[in-house]
Coordinates of N, CA and C in Angstrom, one line a residue:
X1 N -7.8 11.1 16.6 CA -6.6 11.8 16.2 C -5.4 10.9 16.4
X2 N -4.2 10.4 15.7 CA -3.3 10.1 15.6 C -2.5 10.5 16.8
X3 N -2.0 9.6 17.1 CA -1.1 10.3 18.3 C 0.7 10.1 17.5
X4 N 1.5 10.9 18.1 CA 3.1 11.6 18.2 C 3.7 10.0 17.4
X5 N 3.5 8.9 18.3 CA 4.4 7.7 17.5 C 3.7 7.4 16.0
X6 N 2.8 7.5 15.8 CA 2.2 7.3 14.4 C 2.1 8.8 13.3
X7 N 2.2 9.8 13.9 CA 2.2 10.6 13.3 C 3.2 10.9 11.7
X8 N 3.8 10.5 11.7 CA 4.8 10.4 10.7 C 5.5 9.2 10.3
X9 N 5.1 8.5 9.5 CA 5.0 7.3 9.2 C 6.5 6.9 8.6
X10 N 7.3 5.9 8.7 CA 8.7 5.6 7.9 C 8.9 4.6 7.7
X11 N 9.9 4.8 7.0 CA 10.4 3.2 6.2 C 10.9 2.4 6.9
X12 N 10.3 1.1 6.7 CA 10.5 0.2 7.8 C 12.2 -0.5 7.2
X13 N 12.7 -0.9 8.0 CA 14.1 -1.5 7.6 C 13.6 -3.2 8.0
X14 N 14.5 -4.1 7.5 CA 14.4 -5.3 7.9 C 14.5 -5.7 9.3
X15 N 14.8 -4.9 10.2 CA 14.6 -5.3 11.8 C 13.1 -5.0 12.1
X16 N 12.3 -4.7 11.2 CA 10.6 -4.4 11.7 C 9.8 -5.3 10.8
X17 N 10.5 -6.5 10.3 CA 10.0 -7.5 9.7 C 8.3 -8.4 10.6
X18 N 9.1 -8.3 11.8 CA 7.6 -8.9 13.1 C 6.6 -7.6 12.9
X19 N 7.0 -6.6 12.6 CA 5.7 -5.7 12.1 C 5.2 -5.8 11.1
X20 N 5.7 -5.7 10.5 CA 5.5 -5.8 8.8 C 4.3 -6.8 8.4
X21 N 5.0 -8.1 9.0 CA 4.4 -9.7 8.9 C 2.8 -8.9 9.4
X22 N 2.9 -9.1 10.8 CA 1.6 -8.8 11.6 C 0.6 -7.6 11.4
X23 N 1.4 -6.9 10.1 CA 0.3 -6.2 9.8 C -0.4 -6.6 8.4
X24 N 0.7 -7.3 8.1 CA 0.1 -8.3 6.6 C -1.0 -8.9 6.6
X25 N -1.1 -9.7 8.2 CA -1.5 -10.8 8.5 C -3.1 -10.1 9.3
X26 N -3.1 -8.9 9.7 CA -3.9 -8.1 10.0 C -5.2 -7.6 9.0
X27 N -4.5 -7.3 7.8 CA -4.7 -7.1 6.6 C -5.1 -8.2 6.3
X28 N -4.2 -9.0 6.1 CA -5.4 -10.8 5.0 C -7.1 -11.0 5.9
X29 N -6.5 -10.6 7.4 CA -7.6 -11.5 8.2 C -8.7 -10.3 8.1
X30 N -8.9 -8.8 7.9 CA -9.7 -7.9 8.2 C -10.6 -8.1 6.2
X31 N -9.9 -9.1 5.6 CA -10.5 -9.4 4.3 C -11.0 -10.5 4.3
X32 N -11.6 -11.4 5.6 CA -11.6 -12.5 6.1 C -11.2 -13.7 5.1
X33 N -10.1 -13.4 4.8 CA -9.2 -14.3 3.7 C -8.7 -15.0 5.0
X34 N -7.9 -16.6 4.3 CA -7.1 -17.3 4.8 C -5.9 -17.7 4.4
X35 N -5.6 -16.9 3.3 CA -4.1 -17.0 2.5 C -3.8 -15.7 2.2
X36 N -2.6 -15.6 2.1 CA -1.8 -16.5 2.6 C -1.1 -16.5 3.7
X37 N -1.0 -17.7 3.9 CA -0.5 -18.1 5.7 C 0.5 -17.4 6.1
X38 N 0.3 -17.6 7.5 CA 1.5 -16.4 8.4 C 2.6 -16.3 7.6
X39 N 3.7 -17.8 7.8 CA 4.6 -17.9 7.5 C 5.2 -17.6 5.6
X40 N 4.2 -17.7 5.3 CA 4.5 -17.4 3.7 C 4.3 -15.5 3.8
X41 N 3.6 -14.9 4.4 CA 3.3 -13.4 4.6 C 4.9 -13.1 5.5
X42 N 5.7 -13.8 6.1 CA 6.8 -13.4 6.9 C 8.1 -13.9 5.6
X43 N 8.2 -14.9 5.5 CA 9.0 -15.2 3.8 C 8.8 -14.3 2.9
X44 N 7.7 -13.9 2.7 CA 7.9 -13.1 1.3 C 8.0 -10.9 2.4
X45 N 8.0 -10.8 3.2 CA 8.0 -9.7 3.8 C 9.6 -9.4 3.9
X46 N 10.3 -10.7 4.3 CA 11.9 -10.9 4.4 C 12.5 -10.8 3.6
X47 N 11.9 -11.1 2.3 CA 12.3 -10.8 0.7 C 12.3 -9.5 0.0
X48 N 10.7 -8.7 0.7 CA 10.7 -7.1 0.1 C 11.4 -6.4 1.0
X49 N 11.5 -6.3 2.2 CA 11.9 -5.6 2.8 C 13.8 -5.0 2.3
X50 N 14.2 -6.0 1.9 CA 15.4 -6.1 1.0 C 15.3 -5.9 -0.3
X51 N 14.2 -5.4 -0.9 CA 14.3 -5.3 -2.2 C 14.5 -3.9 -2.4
X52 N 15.1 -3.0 -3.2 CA 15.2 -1.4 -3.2 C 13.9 -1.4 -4.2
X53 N 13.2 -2.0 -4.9 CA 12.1 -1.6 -6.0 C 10.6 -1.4 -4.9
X54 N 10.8 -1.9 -3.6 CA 9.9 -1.9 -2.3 C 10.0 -1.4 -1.2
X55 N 9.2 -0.3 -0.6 CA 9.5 0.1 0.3 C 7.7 0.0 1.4
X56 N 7.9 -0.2 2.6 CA 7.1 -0.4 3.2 C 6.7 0.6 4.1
X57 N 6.0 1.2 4.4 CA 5.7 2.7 5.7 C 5.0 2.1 7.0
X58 N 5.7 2.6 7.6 CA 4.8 2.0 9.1 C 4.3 3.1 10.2
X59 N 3.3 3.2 10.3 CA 3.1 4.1 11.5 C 2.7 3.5 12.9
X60 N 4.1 3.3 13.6 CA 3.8 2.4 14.6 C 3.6 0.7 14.3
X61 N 2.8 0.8 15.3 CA 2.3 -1.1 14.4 C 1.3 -1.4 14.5
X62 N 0.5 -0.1 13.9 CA -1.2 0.2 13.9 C -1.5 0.4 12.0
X63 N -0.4 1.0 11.3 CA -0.6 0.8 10.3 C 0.4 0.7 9.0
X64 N 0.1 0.4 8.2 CA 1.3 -0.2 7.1 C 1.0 0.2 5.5
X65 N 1.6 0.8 4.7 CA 1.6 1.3 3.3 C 2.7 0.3 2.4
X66 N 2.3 -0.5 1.6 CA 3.4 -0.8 0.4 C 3.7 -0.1 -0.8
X67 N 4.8 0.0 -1.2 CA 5.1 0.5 -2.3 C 6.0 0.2 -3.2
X68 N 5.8 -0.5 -4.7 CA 6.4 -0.8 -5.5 C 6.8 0.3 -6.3
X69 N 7.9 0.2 -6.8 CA 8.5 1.1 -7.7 C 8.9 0.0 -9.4
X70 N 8.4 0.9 -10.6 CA 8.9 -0.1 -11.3 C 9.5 1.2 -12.8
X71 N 10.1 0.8 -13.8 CA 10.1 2.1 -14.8 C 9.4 1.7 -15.6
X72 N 8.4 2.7 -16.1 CA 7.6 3.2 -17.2 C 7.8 3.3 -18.5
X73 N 8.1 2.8 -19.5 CA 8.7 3.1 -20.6 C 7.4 4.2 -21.3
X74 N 6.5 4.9 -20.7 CA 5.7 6.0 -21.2 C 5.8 7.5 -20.2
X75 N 6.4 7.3 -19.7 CA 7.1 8.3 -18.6 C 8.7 8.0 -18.7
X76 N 9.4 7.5 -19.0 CA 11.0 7.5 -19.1 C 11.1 7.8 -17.5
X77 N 10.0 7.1 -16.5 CA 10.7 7.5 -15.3 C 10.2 6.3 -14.0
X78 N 10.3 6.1 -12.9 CA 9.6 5.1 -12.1 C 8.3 5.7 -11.9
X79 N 7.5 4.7 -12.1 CA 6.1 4.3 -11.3 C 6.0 4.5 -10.0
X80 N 4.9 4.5 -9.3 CA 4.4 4.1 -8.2 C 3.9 3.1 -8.1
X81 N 3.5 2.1 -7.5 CA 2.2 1.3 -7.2 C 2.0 0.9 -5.5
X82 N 1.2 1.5 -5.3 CA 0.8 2.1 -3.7 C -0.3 0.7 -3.7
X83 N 0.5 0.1 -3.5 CA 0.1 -1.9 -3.3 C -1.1 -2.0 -2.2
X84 N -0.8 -1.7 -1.3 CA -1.6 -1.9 0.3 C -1.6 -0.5 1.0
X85 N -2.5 -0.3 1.7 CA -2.8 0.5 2.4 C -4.0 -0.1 3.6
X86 N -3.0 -0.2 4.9 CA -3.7 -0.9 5.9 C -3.8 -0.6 7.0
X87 N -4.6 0.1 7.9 CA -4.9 0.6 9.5 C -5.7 -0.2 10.5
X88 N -5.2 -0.7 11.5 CA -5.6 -1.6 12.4 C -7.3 -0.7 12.9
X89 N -7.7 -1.7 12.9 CA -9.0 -1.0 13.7 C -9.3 -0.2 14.7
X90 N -8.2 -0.9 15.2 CA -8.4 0.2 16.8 C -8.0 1.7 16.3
X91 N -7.3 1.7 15.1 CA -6.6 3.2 14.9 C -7.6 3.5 13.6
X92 N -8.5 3.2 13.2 CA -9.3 3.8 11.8 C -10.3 5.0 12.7
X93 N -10.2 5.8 12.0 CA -10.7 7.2 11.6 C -9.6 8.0 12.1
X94 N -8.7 7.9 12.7 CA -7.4 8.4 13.4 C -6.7 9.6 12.5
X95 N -7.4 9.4 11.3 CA -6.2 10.1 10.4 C -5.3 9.8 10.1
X96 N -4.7 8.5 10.4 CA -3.9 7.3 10.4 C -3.6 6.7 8.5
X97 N -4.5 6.6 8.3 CA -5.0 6.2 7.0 C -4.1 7.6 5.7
X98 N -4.3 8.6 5.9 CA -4.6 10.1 5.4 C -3.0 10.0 5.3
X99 N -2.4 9.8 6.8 CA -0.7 10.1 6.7 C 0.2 9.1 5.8
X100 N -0.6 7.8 6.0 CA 0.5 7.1 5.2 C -0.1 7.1 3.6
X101 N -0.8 7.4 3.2 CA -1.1 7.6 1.7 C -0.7 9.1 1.3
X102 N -0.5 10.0 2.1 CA 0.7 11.2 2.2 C 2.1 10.7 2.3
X103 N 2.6 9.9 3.1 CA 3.9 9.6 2.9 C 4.0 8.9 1.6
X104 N 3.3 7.7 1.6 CA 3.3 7.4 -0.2 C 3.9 8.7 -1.0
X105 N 2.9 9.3 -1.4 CA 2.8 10.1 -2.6 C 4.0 11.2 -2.1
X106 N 4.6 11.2 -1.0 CA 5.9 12.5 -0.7 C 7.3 10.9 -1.5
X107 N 6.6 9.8 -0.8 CA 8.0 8.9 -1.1 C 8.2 8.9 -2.6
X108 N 6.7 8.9 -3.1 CA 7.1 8.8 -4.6 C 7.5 9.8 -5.3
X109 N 7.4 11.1 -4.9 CA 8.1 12.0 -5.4 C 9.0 12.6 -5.4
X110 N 9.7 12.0 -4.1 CA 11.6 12.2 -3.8 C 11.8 11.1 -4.4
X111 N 11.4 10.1 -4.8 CA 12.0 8.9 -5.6 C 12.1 9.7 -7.1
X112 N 11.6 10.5 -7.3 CA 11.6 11.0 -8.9 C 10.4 10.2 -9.9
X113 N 9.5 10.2 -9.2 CA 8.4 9.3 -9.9 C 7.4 10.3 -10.8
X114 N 6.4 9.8 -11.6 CA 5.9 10.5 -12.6 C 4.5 10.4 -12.2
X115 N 4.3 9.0 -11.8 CA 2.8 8.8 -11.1 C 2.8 8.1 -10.1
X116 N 1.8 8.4 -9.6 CA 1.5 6.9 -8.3 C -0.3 6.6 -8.9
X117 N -0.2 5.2 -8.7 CA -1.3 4.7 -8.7 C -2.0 3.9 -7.5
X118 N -2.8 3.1 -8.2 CA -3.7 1.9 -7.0 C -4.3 1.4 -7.4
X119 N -5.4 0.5 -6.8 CA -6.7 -0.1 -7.0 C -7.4 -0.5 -5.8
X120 N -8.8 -0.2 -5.8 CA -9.5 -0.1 -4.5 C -11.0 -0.4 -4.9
X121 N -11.4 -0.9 -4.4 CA -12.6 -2.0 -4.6 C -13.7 -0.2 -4.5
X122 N -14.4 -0.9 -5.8 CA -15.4 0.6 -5.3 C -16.6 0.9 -4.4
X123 N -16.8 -0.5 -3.8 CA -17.6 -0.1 -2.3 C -17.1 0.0 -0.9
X124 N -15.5 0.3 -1.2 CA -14.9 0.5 -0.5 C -15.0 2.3 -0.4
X125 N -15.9 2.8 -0.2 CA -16.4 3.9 -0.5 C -15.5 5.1 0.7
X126 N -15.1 4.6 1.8 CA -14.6 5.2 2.4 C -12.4 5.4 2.5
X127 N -12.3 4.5 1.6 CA -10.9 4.9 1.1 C -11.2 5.3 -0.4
X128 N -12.1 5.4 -1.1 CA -12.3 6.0 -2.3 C -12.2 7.5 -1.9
X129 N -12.7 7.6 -1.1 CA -12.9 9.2 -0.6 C -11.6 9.7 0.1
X130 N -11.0 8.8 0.8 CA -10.0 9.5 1.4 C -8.5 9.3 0.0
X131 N -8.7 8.2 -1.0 CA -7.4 8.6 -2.4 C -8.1 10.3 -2.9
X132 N -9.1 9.9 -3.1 CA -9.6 11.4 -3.9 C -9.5 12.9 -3.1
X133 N -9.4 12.7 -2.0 CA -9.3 13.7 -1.2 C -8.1 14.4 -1.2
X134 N -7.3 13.1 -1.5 CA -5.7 13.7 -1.4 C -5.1 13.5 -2.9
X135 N -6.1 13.8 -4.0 CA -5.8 14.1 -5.3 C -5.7 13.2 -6.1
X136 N -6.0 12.0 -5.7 CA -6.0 11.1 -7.0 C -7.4 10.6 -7.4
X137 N -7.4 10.4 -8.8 CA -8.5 10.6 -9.5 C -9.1 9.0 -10.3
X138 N -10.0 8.7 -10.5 CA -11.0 7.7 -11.0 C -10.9 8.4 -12.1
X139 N -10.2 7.4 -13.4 CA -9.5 8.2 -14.4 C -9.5 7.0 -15.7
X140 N -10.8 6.6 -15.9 CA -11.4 5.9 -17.5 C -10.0 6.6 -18.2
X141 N -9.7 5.8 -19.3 CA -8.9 6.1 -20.3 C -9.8 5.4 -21.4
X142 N -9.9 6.8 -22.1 CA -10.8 6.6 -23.1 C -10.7 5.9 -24.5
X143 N -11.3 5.1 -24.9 CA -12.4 4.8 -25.2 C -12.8 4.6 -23.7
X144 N -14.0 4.0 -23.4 CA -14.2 3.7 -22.2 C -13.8 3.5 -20.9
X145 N -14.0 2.4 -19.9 CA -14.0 2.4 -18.7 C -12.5 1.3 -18.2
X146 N -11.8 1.7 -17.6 CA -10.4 0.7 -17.5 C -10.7 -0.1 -16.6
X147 N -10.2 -1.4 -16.8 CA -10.8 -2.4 -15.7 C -9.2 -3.2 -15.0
X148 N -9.1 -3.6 -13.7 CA -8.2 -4.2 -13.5 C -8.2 -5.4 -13.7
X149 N -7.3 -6.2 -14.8 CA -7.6 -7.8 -14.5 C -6.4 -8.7 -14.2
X150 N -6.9 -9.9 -13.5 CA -5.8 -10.3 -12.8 C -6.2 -12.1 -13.2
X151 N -5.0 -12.9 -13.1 CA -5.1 -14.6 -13.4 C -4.0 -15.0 -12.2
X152 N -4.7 -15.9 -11.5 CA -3.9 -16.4 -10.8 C -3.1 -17.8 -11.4
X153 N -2.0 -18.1 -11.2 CA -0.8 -18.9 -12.2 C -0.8 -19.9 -10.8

């Protein structure tokens, strides 16, 4: 169970940047990735945290939600893109996970958003279940099956 300081997750301001970083860095390493390095995860954290198209959720300093905002020219309205979604270990099954993909989807709706999205590895079977739990859908656009593709520059 979540306890009172995590319960309600909020927007981090630029004085919670040493959180932010360390949960980034929590996140690369629980993907046993090694990039990118601390200091480039605290430079580019310093950069969103100041950006109004970004906003970051923290519950505590056990877990951390990103969120890009961008406009849609097929909605005439902002997007979501619910970037990261990350809970320290010590706090997983907590319900931890549940609140800040609820604050997401509350932030994107007082933003005036049309959708929120994501992308989530699909043997990641246990956050597949907890997006869909809380309404978002595995949603082929037909003809077929939508794929995410990415090139690194």
């Amino acid at each position: 169970m979540i306890d009172e300081s995590t319960a309600s997750p909020r927007v981090a301001t630029p004085a919670d940047l040493d959180t932010v970083t360390n949960l980034l860095i929590g996140f690369r390493d629980w993907w046993n990735s090694t990039t990118p390095s601390d200091e480039t995860f605290r430079r580019t954290a310093a950069i969103l945290l100041e950006d109004p198209n970004t906003e970051f959720l923290l519950a505590g300093d056990q877990g951390l939600a990103q969120l890009r905002y961008r406009l849609s020219a097929w909605t005439g309205a902002e997007d979501c893109w619910l970037e990261d979604v990350y809970v320290a270990d010590s706090a997983r099954g907590t319900g931890l996970g549940k609140a800040l993909t609820q604050a997401a989807i509350d932030r994107a709706r007082a933003r005036g958003c049309k959708r929120i999205e994501l992308d989530v590895n699909e043997q990641n079977t246990r956050a597949l279940g907890l997006y869909t739990s809380l309404g978002f859908a595995v949603e082929p656009k037909p003809p077929g099956r939508t794929l995410f593709l990415g090139m690194k520059l």
